[in-house]
Amino acid sequence: MAYHQVLVVLTWTIPCISFFIYIAVGQPNEASNRLSVDIRKNYNKMIRGVQDMREVTYLYFWFNLIRIAEFDEVNGKLSVVGYFEIFWNDYRMRWEPAEYNYTNKILFKEKEVWRPLIVLVTPQDKFKILGDNDNFVIRYNPRGRAEWYPGDIWASSCTPDMYKYPFDTQSCLISFTIWDYDINEVQFIALSDKISLHVYSSHGMWDLIETSMQVDIDRELNLTLIDITLILKRISTFHIVNMILPIVFVGLLNILVFLLPALSGERVGYSITVLLAIAVFQTIAFEKLPSVSKPNLPLLCIKLLTDLILSALVMTFTIMTLYFYHMPESRNVPSGVACVTRFVLCKTCCRSNVNDTVKDKYYKYTIRNGIGITEYVSDSDYHQTEVTWTDVGKSSDIVFAVFSLLAFISSNGVFFVCVAF
C-alpha cells in the first residue's frame, strides 16, 4: 500500500517539476521569439522611430580608437581601426518585460531595423558606409533605446605638413556625416569632446599626443558632421640615425678635401664623390617625402639643396687651388694676391723678425729671352717676390676651408634651429 502511494506521488510530482522547469528555462527563449515577432508587426525600417515626423532623432555617440593602422605621408593616407558607440530612441521598440517573461533586451541585424546611414566624407579612395557589411547587431531595451557598436578600418585622406620632418607633428581630420537626412531630421550629439583611448595600442612610428571630437552643423549644406581630429608626433629616432646624421657627416667631408695633398691627384675625384653622395641622399629624401606638403616645403629638402650647392662650390674651389699649385713659377704673382697670401700665411709677421744684419740689397738670377741675367733688388722688392704660386695655393686652401666650415656650421645650425622651434 505504501509502495502504491509513493508511485502515485511520483506520477504527479515529475510532471509538475517538468512544467516548472519549462517555465523557468524554456519560456524565456519562447518569449524572446514571440517578442521579436510582435515588435516587428507593421514595422517599416525606412521610417524613423518617432511619433511625429517633425521630431528630430538624436544620435548620441562615442568613438573608441583601437590603433593607427597606417600613416602614408607620401600618398596622404591615414588608416585607423576603431568602433563607434551610437544610441538613439525608437518608440516602436518598446515593450512590457512582464508580458514576455521579463525579457530585458532583444537583438536585430542591421538590415532588419532602421538605422542611420553614416558615411565617411574624408575618404582616401571611395565613400565608406558605417556598418555596411551587416556584421553588427542593434540591441534594444524595453524603453526603446537602441545600442549600436559598428567598427571598421577607415582610410581617410590627410595632407601632411612636412616642413619640420623628421621632427614634424601632423593634424589629421576624419569626418563622418548622416546621409539622406537633413539637420531637421537626424542630428549627432557627442557624449565627450575627446575620443576614448581605453583600448588604444600605440604605434611604432607615431605618438598620439592629442585628440578631439566635435559636431559641426553645416547649415548651407544642411548636414551634420562628426569631426574627429588626431594630432600625431613622429618618433624621430630612426630618421635621425638613418637620414639626418649621414647627411651631416657627408657635408662635413667637403671641408676635408683641402687637407689632401695637392699633388696627390685625388682632390677632384674626392669632391665629385661627395657631391654624388649628397645627390643620392636627395633622391632618397624625394622618395620618402610627399610631393605635396602644406603649407611649406620640407626644410630637409632645402638643406639638401643647400648642401648640394655648397658641394659644387667646394669642387670649384678645389679646381681653383689646383690651378694655383700648377701655375708656372716664371709667372709673377700679382701684388694684391701676394699681399693676401702674406696675410693668410703670416709672412708679414715673419718679415718684422728679420735679422738686422740682413743686407739692403740682394742679387737675383733670372732668365729672360733665354739669357741668364744677374741683378740686384732692394730689401722690400726681395720680400715682395718671395711669395710663390705654391704659397698662393696654400693660402687659398686655408681661405676656402674656413669658408666651407662656416657655411657648413651655418647650414646645419639654421636647419636644427628651424626644426626645433
PDB file of C-alpha atoms in Angstrom, residues 46-260:
ATOM      1  CA  MET A  46      12.673  53.008 -43.840  1.00  0.00           C
ATOM      2  CA  ILE A  47      10.833  55.243 -41.350  1.00  0.00           C
ATOM      3  CA  ARG A  48      12.448  56.855 -38.346  1.00  0.00           C
ATOM      4  CA  GLY A  49      11.222  55.746 -34.947  1.00  0.00           C
ATOM      5  CA  VAL A  50       9.437  58.964 -33.953  1.00  0.00           C
ATOM      6  CA  GLN A  51       5.721  59.502 -33.329  1.00  0.00           C
ATOM      7  CA  ASP A  52       5.747  62.854 -35.113  1.00  0.00           C
ATOM      8  CA  MET A  53       7.895  63.160 -38.224  1.00  0.00           C
ATOM      9  CA  ARG A  54       8.604  66.751 -37.277  1.00  0.00           C
ATOM     10  CA  GLU A  55      10.606  65.458 -34.336  1.00  0.00           C
ATOM     11  CA  VAL A  56      14.402  65.155 -34.551  1.00  0.00           C
ATOM     12  CA  THR A  57      16.121  61.831 -33.964  1.00  0.00           C
ATOM     13  CA  TYR A  58      19.179  62.456 -31.827  1.00  0.00           C
ATOM     14  CA  LEU A  59      22.134  60.116 -32.179  1.00  0.00           C
ATOM     15  CA  TYR A  60      24.304  60.065 -29.061  1.00  0.00           C
ATOM     16  CA  PHE A  61      27.725  58.749 -29.969  1.00  0.00           C
ATOM     17  CA  TRP A  62      31.208  57.961 -28.695  1.00  0.00           C
ATOM     18  CA  PHE A  63      34.267  56.886 -30.674  1.00  0.00           C
ATOM     19  CA  ASN A  64      36.827  54.342 -29.457  1.00  0.00           C
ATOM     20  CA  LEU A  65      40.205  54.255 -31.187  1.00  0.00           C
ATOM     21  CA  ILE A  66      41.888  50.841 -31.225  1.00  0.00           C
ATOM     22  CA  ARG A  67      45.062  51.630 -33.168  1.00  0.00           C
ATOM     23  CA  ILE A  68      46.578  53.559 -36.052  1.00  0.00           C
ATOM     24  CA  ALA A  69      46.966  51.026 -38.836  1.00  0.00           C
ATOM     25  CA  GLU A  70      48.972  53.182 -41.248  1.00  0.00           C
ATOM     26  CA  PHE A  71      50.008  56.734 -41.954  1.00  0.00           C
ATOM     27  CA  ASP A  72      51.327  57.039 -45.503  1.00  0.00           C
ATOM     28  CA  GLU A  73      52.681  60.582 -45.832  1.00  0.00           C
ATOM     29  CA  VAL A  74      53.640  60.176 -49.499  1.00  0.00           C
ATOM     30  CA  ASN A  75      50.067  59.336 -50.552  1.00  0.00           C
ATOM     31  CA  GLY A  76      48.385  61.370 -47.795  1.00  0.00           C
ATOM     32  CA  LYS A  77      46.565  58.375 -46.293  1.00  0.00           C
ATOM     33  CA  LEU A  78      45.677  57.753 -42.649  1.00  0.00           C
ATOM     34  CA  SER A  79      44.141  54.381 -41.733  1.00  0.00           C
ATOM     35  CA  VAL A  80      42.658  53.912 -38.259  1.00  0.00           C
ATOM     36  CA  VAL A  81      40.943  50.987 -36.539  1.00  0.00           C
ATOM     37  CA  GLY A  82      38.126  51.780 -34.141  1.00  0.00           C
ATOM     38  CA  TYR A  83      34.435  51.500 -33.370  1.00  0.00           C
ATOM     39  CA  PHE A  84      31.509  53.763 -32.522  1.00  0.00           C
ATOM     40  CA  GLU A  85      29.037  53.546 -29.689  1.00  0.00           C
ATOM     41  CA  ILE A  86      25.798  55.043 -31.021  1.00  0.00           C
ATOM     42  CA  PHE A  87      22.499  55.336 -29.120  1.00  0.00           C
ATOM     43  CA  TRP A  88      19.038  56.565 -30.127  1.00  0.00           C
ATOM     44  CA  ASN A  89      15.386  56.028 -29.201  1.00  0.00           C
ATOM     45  CA  ASP A  90      12.759  54.198 -31.257  1.00  0.00           C
ATOM     46  CA  TYR A  91       9.288  54.251 -29.715  1.00  0.00           C
ATOM     47  CA  ARG A  92       8.202  51.241 -31.838  1.00  0.00           C
ATOM     48  CA  MET A  93      10.687  49.045 -29.969  1.00  0.00           C
ATOM     49  CA  ARG A  94       9.107  49.428 -26.542  1.00  0.00           C
ATOM     50  CA  TRP A  95       7.512  46.537 -24.632  1.00  0.00           C
ATOM     51  CA  GLU A  96       6.495  45.455 -21.180  1.00  0.00           C
ATOM     52  CA  PRO A  97       9.052  42.950 -19.859  1.00  0.00           C
ATOM     53  CA  ALA A  98       6.419  41.242 -17.661  1.00  0.00           C
ATOM     54  CA  GLU A  99       4.423  40.268 -20.750  1.00  0.00           C
ATOM     55  CA  TYR A 100       7.438  38.481 -22.229  1.00  0.00           C
ATOM     56  CA  ASN A 101       8.758  36.668 -19.189  1.00  0.00           C
ATOM     57  CA  TYR A 102      10.834  39.693 -18.155  1.00  0.00           C
ATOM     58  CA  THR A 103      12.860  39.827 -21.342  1.00  0.00           C
ATOM     59  CA  ASN A 104      15.046  42.918 -20.958  1.00  0.00           C
ATOM     60  CA  LYS A 105      16.824  43.019 -24.273  1.00  0.00           C
ATOM     61  CA  ILE A 106      16.444  41.939 -27.867  1.00  0.00           C
ATOM     62  CA  LEU A 107      18.860  41.937 -30.794  1.00  0.00           C
ATOM     63  CA  PHE A 108      18.298  42.529 -34.500  1.00  0.00           C
ATOM     64  CA  LYS A 109      20.559  42.526 -37.506  1.00  0.00           C
ATOM     65  CA  GLU A 110      21.368  45.898 -39.028  1.00  0.00           C
ATOM     66  CA  LYS A 111      19.324  45.213 -42.156  1.00  0.00           C
ATOM     67  CA  GLU A 112      16.199  44.262 -40.179  1.00  0.00           C
ATOM     68  CA  VAL A 113      15.581  47.602 -38.444  1.00  0.00           C
ATOM     69  CA  TRP A 114      16.008  51.313 -39.001  1.00  0.00           C
ATOM     70  CA  ARG A 115      19.483  52.686 -38.532  1.00  0.00           C
ATOM     71  CA  PRO A 116      21.150  55.939 -39.608  1.00  0.00           C
ATOM     72  CA  LEU A 117      23.159  55.925 -42.809  1.00  0.00           C
ATOM     73  CA  ILE A 118      26.533  57.303 -41.694  1.00  0.00           C
ATOM     74  CA  VAL A 119      29.231  57.870 -44.338  1.00  0.00           C
ATOM     75  CA  LEU A 120      32.942  58.723 -44.157  1.00  0.00           C
ATOM     76  CA  VAL A 121      33.240  62.011 -46.083  1.00  0.00           C
ATOM     77  CA  THR A 122      37.057  62.320 -45.985  1.00  0.00           C
ATOM     78  CA  PRO A 123      37.932  59.053 -47.769  1.00  0.00           C
ATOM     79  CA  GLN A 124      41.216  58.252 -49.444  1.00  0.00           C
ATOM     80  CA  ASP A 125      39.660  56.476 -52.428  1.00  0.00           C
ATOM     81  CA  LYS A 126      35.909  55.851 -52.015  1.00  0.00           C
ATOM     82  CA  PHE A 127      32.989  56.569 -49.697  1.00  0.00           C
ATOM     83  CA  LYS A 128      32.519  54.057 -46.926  1.00  0.00           C
ATOM     84  CA  ILE A 129      29.270  53.429 -45.049  1.00  0.00           C
ATOM     85  CA  LEU A 130      29.316  52.688 -41.348  1.00  0.00           C
ATOM     86  CA  GLY A 131      28.303  49.043 -40.762  1.00  0.00           C
ATOM     87  CA  ASP A 132      27.685  48.402 -44.443  1.00  0.00           C
ATOM     88  CA  ASN A 133      28.614  44.688 -44.287  1.00  0.00           C
ATOM     89  CA  ASP A 134      25.886  43.809 -41.791  1.00  0.00           C
ATOM     90  CA  ASN A 135      28.433  42.373 -39.376  1.00  0.00           C
ATOM     91  CA  PHE A 136      26.943  44.005 -36.298  1.00  0.00           C
ATOM     92  CA  VAL A 137      23.665  43.861 -34.410  1.00  0.00           C
ATOM     93  CA  ILE A 138      21.476  46.517 -32.830  1.00  0.00           C
ATOM     94  CA  ARG A 139      20.402  45.937 -29.244  1.00  0.00           C
ATOM     95  CA  TYR A 140      17.148  47.336 -27.803  1.00  0.00           C
ATOM     96  CA  ASN A 141      15.947  47.610 -24.232  1.00  0.00           C
ATOM     97  CA  PRO A 142      12.264  47.756 -23.111  1.00  0.00           C
ATOM     98  CA  ARG A 143      12.261  51.573 -23.262  1.00  0.00           C
ATOM     99  CA  GLY A 144      13.084  51.537 -26.978  1.00  0.00           C
ATOM    100  CA  ARG A 145      16.692  52.610 -26.550  1.00  0.00           C
ATOM    101  CA  ALA A 146      18.901  51.330 -29.393  1.00  0.00           C
ATOM    102  CA  GLU A 147      22.563  50.495 -28.937  1.00  0.00           C
ATOM    103  CA  TRP A 148      24.783  50.074 -31.988  1.00  0.00           C
ATOM    104  CA  TYR A 149      28.545  49.354 -31.972  1.00  0.00           C
ATOM    105  CA  PRO A 150      29.833  49.428 -35.579  1.00  0.00           C
ATOM    106  CA  GLY A 151      33.589  49.130 -36.128  1.00  0.00           C
ATOM    107  CA  ASP A 152      35.899  49.033 -39.125  1.00  0.00           C
ATOM    108  CA  ILE A 153      39.187  50.171 -40.657  1.00  0.00           C
ATOM    109  CA  TRP A 154      38.740  53.647 -42.105  1.00  0.00           C
ATOM    110  CA  ALA A 155      41.191  55.042 -44.667  1.00  0.00           C
ATOM    111  CA  SER A 156      40.959  58.828 -44.564  1.00  0.00           C
ATOM    112  CA  SER A 157      42.846  61.422 -46.557  1.00  0.00           C
ATOM    113  CA  CYS A 158      45.332  63.564 -44.631  1.00  0.00           C
ATOM    114  CA  THR A 159      47.616  66.037 -46.381  1.00  0.00           C
ATOM    115  CA  PRO A 160      50.773  66.216 -44.235  1.00  0.00           C
ATOM    116  CA  ASP A 161      52.842  69.251 -43.332  1.00  0.00           C
ATOM    117  CA  MET A 162      56.427  68.009 -43.737  1.00  0.00           C
ATOM    118  CA  TYR A 163      58.099  71.351 -43.031  1.00  0.00           C
ATOM    119  CA  LYS A 164      59.892  70.090 -39.892  1.00  0.00           C
ATOM    120  CA  TYR A 165      60.477  66.490 -40.997  1.00  0.00           C
ATOM    121  CA  PRO A 166      61.570  64.338 -39.173  1.00  0.00           C
ATOM    122  CA  PHE A 167      60.530  66.387 -36.122  1.00  0.00           C
ATOM    123  CA  ASP A 168      57.073  67.074 -37.503  1.00  0.00           C
ATOM    124  CA  THR A 169      53.640  66.966 -35.896  1.00  0.00           C
ATOM    125  CA  GLN A 170      50.638  66.104 -38.063  1.00  0.00           C
ATOM    126  CA  SER A 171      46.997  67.018 -37.539  1.00  0.00           C
ATOM    127  CA  CYS A 172      44.530  64.761 -39.369  1.00  0.00           C
ATOM    128  CA  LEU A 173      40.771  65.247 -39.626  1.00  0.00           C
ATOM    129  CA  ILE A 174      38.356  62.316 -40.044  1.00  0.00           C
ATOM    130  CA  SER A 175      34.794  63.387 -40.808  1.00  0.00           C
ATOM    131  CA  PHE A 176      31.533  61.430 -40.900  1.00  0.00           C
ATOM    132  CA  THR A 177      28.084  62.660 -41.887  1.00  0.00           C
ATOM    133  CA  ILE A 178      24.481  61.433 -41.907  1.00  0.00           C
ATOM    134  CA  TRP A 179      23.407  60.614 -45.428  1.00  0.00           C
ATOM    135  CA  ASP A 180      19.824  61.105 -46.712  1.00  0.00           C
ATOM    136  CA  TYR A 181      18.719  63.035 -43.617  1.00  0.00           C
ATOM    137  CA  ASP A 182      18.996  66.781 -43.033  1.00  0.00           C
ATOM    138  CA  ILE A 183      19.631  68.605 -39.776  1.00  0.00           C
ATOM    139  CA  ASN A 184      15.899  68.854 -39.063  1.00  0.00           C
ATOM    140  CA  GLU A 185      15.512  65.068 -39.092  1.00  0.00           C
ATOM    141  CA  VAL A 186      18.637  63.481 -37.588  1.00  0.00           C
ATOM    142  CA  GLN A 187      21.435  65.093 -35.590  1.00  0.00           C
ATOM    143  CA  PHE A 188      24.569  63.981 -33.760  1.00  0.00           C
ATOM    144  CA  ILE A 189      25.251  64.691 -30.104  1.00  0.00           C
ATOM    145  CA  ALA A 190      28.770  63.912 -28.842  1.00  0.00           C
ATOM    146  CA  LEU A 191      28.995  62.355 -25.392  1.00  0.00           C
ATOM    147  CA  SER A 192      32.542  63.733 -24.996  1.00  0.00           C
ATOM    148  CA  ASP A 193      34.894  66.179 -26.678  1.00  0.00           C
ATOM    149  CA  LYS A 194      37.659  63.532 -26.642  1.00  0.00           C
ATOM    150  CA  ILE A 195      37.782  60.098 -28.196  1.00  0.00           C
ATOM    151  CA  SER A 196      38.153  57.048 -25.977  1.00  0.00           C
ATOM    152  CA  LEU A 197      41.638  55.507 -25.743  1.00  0.00           C
ATOM    153  CA  HIS A 198      40.855  52.703 -23.296  1.00  0.00           C
ATOM    154  CA  VAL A 199      41.643  50.023 -25.889  1.00  0.00           C
ATOM    155  CA  TYR A 200      44.240  52.003 -27.847  1.00  0.00           C
ATOM    156  CA  SER A 201      47.548  50.351 -28.824  1.00  0.00           C
ATOM    157  CA  SER A 202      50.414  52.739 -29.512  1.00  0.00           C
ATOM    158  CA  HIS A 203      52.008  52.993 -32.947  1.00  0.00           C
ATOM    159  CA  GLY A 204      55.702  52.317 -33.528  1.00  0.00           C
ATOM    160  CA  MET A 205      56.394  55.448 -35.593  1.00  0.00           C
ATOM    161  CA  TRP A 206      53.844  57.949 -34.261  1.00  0.00           C
ATOM    162  CA  ASP A 207      52.842  59.212 -30.817  1.00  0.00           C
ATOM    163  CA  LEU A 208      49.206  60.211 -30.383  1.00  0.00           C
ATOM    164  CA  ILE A 209      49.569  63.387 -28.320  1.00  0.00           C
ATOM    165  CA  GLU A 210      46.062  64.853 -28.528  1.00  0.00           C
ATOM    166  CA  THR A 211      42.559  64.052 -29.774  1.00  0.00           C
ATOM    167  CA  SER A 212      39.336  66.000 -30.156  1.00  0.00           C
ATOM    168  CA  MET A 213      35.809  65.253 -31.312  1.00  0.00           C
ATOM    169  CA  GLN A 214      33.035  67.689 -32.111  1.00  0.00           C
ATOM    170  CA  VAL A 215      29.781  68.006 -34.002  1.00  0.00           C
ATOM    171  CA  ASP A 216      29.689  70.569 -36.783  1.00  0.00           C
ATOM    172  CA  ILE A 217      26.358  71.624 -38.281  1.00  0.00           C
ATOM    173  CA  ASP A 218      26.711  72.921 -41.833  1.00  0.00           C
ATOM    174  CA  ARG A 219      23.521  74.843 -42.474  1.00  0.00           C
ATOM    175  CA  GLU A 220      24.472  75.695 -46.051  1.00  0.00           C
ATOM    176  CA  LEU A 221      24.743  72.017 -46.998  1.00  0.00           C
ATOM    177  CA  ASN A 222      22.077  71.051 -44.431  1.00  0.00           C
ATOM    178  CA  LEU A 223      24.363  68.355 -42.980  1.00  0.00           C
ATOM    179  CA  THR A 224      25.552  67.292 -39.557  1.00  0.00           C
ATOM    180  CA  LEU A 225      29.232  66.301 -39.385  1.00  0.00           C
ATOM    181  CA  ILE A 226      31.314  64.383 -36.865  1.00  0.00           C
ATOM    182  CA  ASP A 227      34.828  65.838 -36.873  1.00  0.00           C
ATOM    183  CA  ILE A 228      37.468  63.628 -35.245  1.00  0.00           C
ATOM    184  CA  THR A 229      40.914  65.210 -35.024  1.00  0.00           C
ATOM    185  CA  LEU A 230      44.075  63.236 -34.294  1.00  0.00           C
ATOM    186  CA  ILE A 231      47.351  65.042 -33.590  1.00  0.00           C
ATOM    187  CA  LEU A 232      50.347  62.788 -34.215  1.00  0.00           C
ATOM    188  CA  LYS A 233      54.006  63.423 -33.416  1.00  0.00           C
ATOM    189  CA  ARG A 234      56.641  61.473 -35.302  1.00  0.00           C
ATOM    190  CA  ILE A 235      59.066  59.311 -33.337  1.00  0.00           C
ATOM    191  CA  SER A 236      62.194  60.684 -34.996  1.00  0.00           C
ATOM    192  CA  THR A 237      64.979  58.452 -33.622  1.00  0.00           C
ATOM    193  CA  PHE A 238      65.001  56.124 -36.638  1.00  0.00           C
ATOM    194  CA  HIS A 239      65.093  59.018 -39.112  1.00  0.00           C
ATOM    195  CA  ILE A 240      67.844  60.843 -37.206  1.00  0.00           C
ATOM    196  CA  VAL A 241      70.111  57.788 -37.252  1.00  0.00           C
ATOM    197  CA  ASN A 242      69.397  56.745 -40.843  1.00  0.00           C
ATOM    198  CA  MET A 243      68.866  60.093 -42.571  1.00  0.00           C
ATOM    199  CA  ILE A 244      69.900  63.234 -40.687  1.00  0.00           C
ATOM    200  CA  LEU A 245      73.276  62.154 -39.240  1.00  0.00           C
ATOM    201  CA  PRO A 246      74.571  60.637 -42.530  1.00  0.00           C
ATOM    202  CA  ILE A 247      73.651  63.865 -44.335  1.00  0.00           C
ATOM    203  CA  VAL A 248      75.510  65.938 -41.740  1.00  0.00           C
ATOM    204  CA  PHE A 249      78.626  63.748 -41.883  1.00  0.00           C
ATOM    205  CA  VAL A 250      78.692  63.730 -45.680  1.00  0.00           C
ATOM    206  CA  GLY A 251      78.502  67.525 -45.637  1.00  0.00           C
ATOM    207  CA  LEU A 252      81.417  67.592 -43.205  1.00  0.00           C
ATOM    208  CA  LEU A 253      83.539  65.625 -45.692  1.00  0.00           C
ATOM    209  CA  ASN A 254      83.519  68.627 -48.025  1.00  0.00           C
ATOM    210  CA  ILE A 255      85.867  70.502 -45.726  1.00  0.00           C
ATOM    211  CA  LEU A 256      88.417  67.706 -45.567  1.00  0.00           C
ATOM    212  CA  VAL A 257      89.189  67.950 -49.272  1.00  0.00           C
ATOM    213  CA  PHE A 258      91.572  70.854 -48.597  1.00  0.00           C
ATOM    214  CA  LEU A 259      93.649  68.650 -46.309  1.00  0.00           C
ATOM    215  CA  LEU A 260      94.567  66.307 -49.157  1.00  0.00           C
TER     216      LEU A 260
END
